C-alpha cells in the first residue's frame, strides 16, 4: 500500500514541476520577444 502512495506523490510532484517549468519557459520566451523595440532599443514591458 505504501508503494501506491509513493507513486501518486511522485506523479503529483512531476505534474507540479512540469507546470512550473512550462510557465517559466513561456515567460522567458515572451520576454525575449518583447525586449527589442522598433527603434532597436531595449524596452521591457511591465506587468505580469
Short mmCIF file of the C-alpha atoms (twelve columns), coordinates in Angstrom:
data_MODEL
# 
_entry.id   MODEL 
# 
loop_
_atom_site.group_PDB 
_atom_site.id 
_atom_site.type_symbol 
_atom_site.label_atom_id 
_atom_site.label_alt_id 
_atom_site.label_comp_id 
_atom_site.label_asym_id 
_atom_site.label_seq_id 
_atom_site.Cartn_x 
_atom_site.Cartn_y 
_atom_site.Cartn_z 
_atom_site.pdbx_PDB_model_num 
ATOM 1  C CA . UNK A 1  0.000  0.000  0.000   1 
ATOM 2  C CA . UNK A 2  2.894  2.348  0.701   1 
ATOM 3  C CA . UNK A 3  4.072  1.845  -2.858  1 
ATOM 4  C CA . UNK A 4  0.808  3.260  -4.207  1 
ATOM 5  C CA . UNK A 5  1.165  6.423  -2.158  1 
ATOM 6  C CA . UNK A 6  4.771  6.826  -3.308  1 
ATOM 7  C CA . UNK A 7  3.749  6.530  -6.972  1 
ATOM 8  C CA . UNK A 8  0.925  9.055  -6.519  1 
ATOM 9  C CA . UNK A 9  3.228  11.500 -4.714  1 
ATOM 10 C CA . UNK A 10 5.885  11.096 -7.418  1 
ATOM 11 C CA . UNK A 11 3.338  11.743 -10.190 1 
ATOM 12 C CA . UNK A 12 1.966  14.830 -8.441  1 
ATOM 13 C CA . UNK A 13 5.485  16.158 -7.930  1 
ATOM 14 C CA . UNK A 14 6.286  15.846 -11.644 1 
ATOM 15 C CA . UNK A 15 2.957  17.400 -12.670 1 
ATOM 16 C CA . UNK A 16 3.726  20.372 -10.415 1 
ATOM 17 C CA . UNK A 17 7.310  20.696 -11.653 1 
ATOM 18 C CA . UNK A 18 6.223  20.363 -15.276 1 
ATOM 19 C CA . UNK A 19 3.673  23.157 -14.884 1 
ATOM 20 C CA . UNK A 20 6.198  25.359 -13.120 1 
ATOM 21 C CA . UNK A 21 8.863  24.934 -15.806 1 
ATOM 22 C CA . UNK A 22 6.269  25.450 -18.548 1 
ATOM 23 C CA . UNK A 23 5.260  28.814 -17.059 1 
ATOM 24 C CA . UNK A 24 8.891  29.886 -16.581 1 
ATOM 25 C CA . UNK A 25 9.817  28.862 -20.138 1 
ATOM 26 C CA . UNK A 26 6.797  30.662 -21.620 1 
ATOM 27 C CA . UNK A 27 7.614  33.813 -19.615 1 
ATOM 28 C CA . UNK A 28 11.227 33.792 -20.818 1 
ATOM 29 C CA . UNK A 29 10.113 33.351 -24.434 1 
ATOM 30 C CA . UNK A 30 7.642  36.243 -24.253 1 
ATOM 31 C CA . UNK A 31 10.261 38.457 -22.582 1 
ATOM 32 C CA . UNK A 32 12.769 37.648 -25.294 1 
ATOM 33 C CA . UNK A 33 10.261 38.683 -27.946 1 
ATOM 34 C CA . UNK A 34 9.300  41.915 -26.201 1 
ATOM 35 C CA . UNK A 35 12.715 43.285 -25.268 1 
ATOM 36 C CA . UNK A 36 13.588 44.852 -28.620 1 
ATOM 37 C CA . UNK A 37 11.667 47.928 -29.678 1 
ATOM 38 C CA . UNK A 38 11.124 49.044 -33.253 1 
ATOM 39 C CA . UNK A 39 13.993 51.528 -32.861 1 
ATOM 40 C CA . UNK A 40 16.374 48.807 -31.663 1 
ATOM 41 C CA . UNK A 41 16.476 49.961 -28.056 1 
ATOM 42 C CA . UNK A 42 15.808 47.557 -25.250 1 
ATOM 43 C CA . UNK A 43 12.416 48.094 -23.706 1 
ATOM 44 C CA . UNK A 44 10.769 45.971 -21.056 1 
ATOM 45 C CA . UNK A 45 7.041  45.551 -20.925 1 
ATOM 46 C CA . UNK A 46 5.854  45.935 -17.366 1 
ATOM 47 C CA . UNK A 47 3.190  43.819 -15.800 1 
ATOM 48 C CA . UNK A 48 2.557  40.140 -15.278 1 
# 
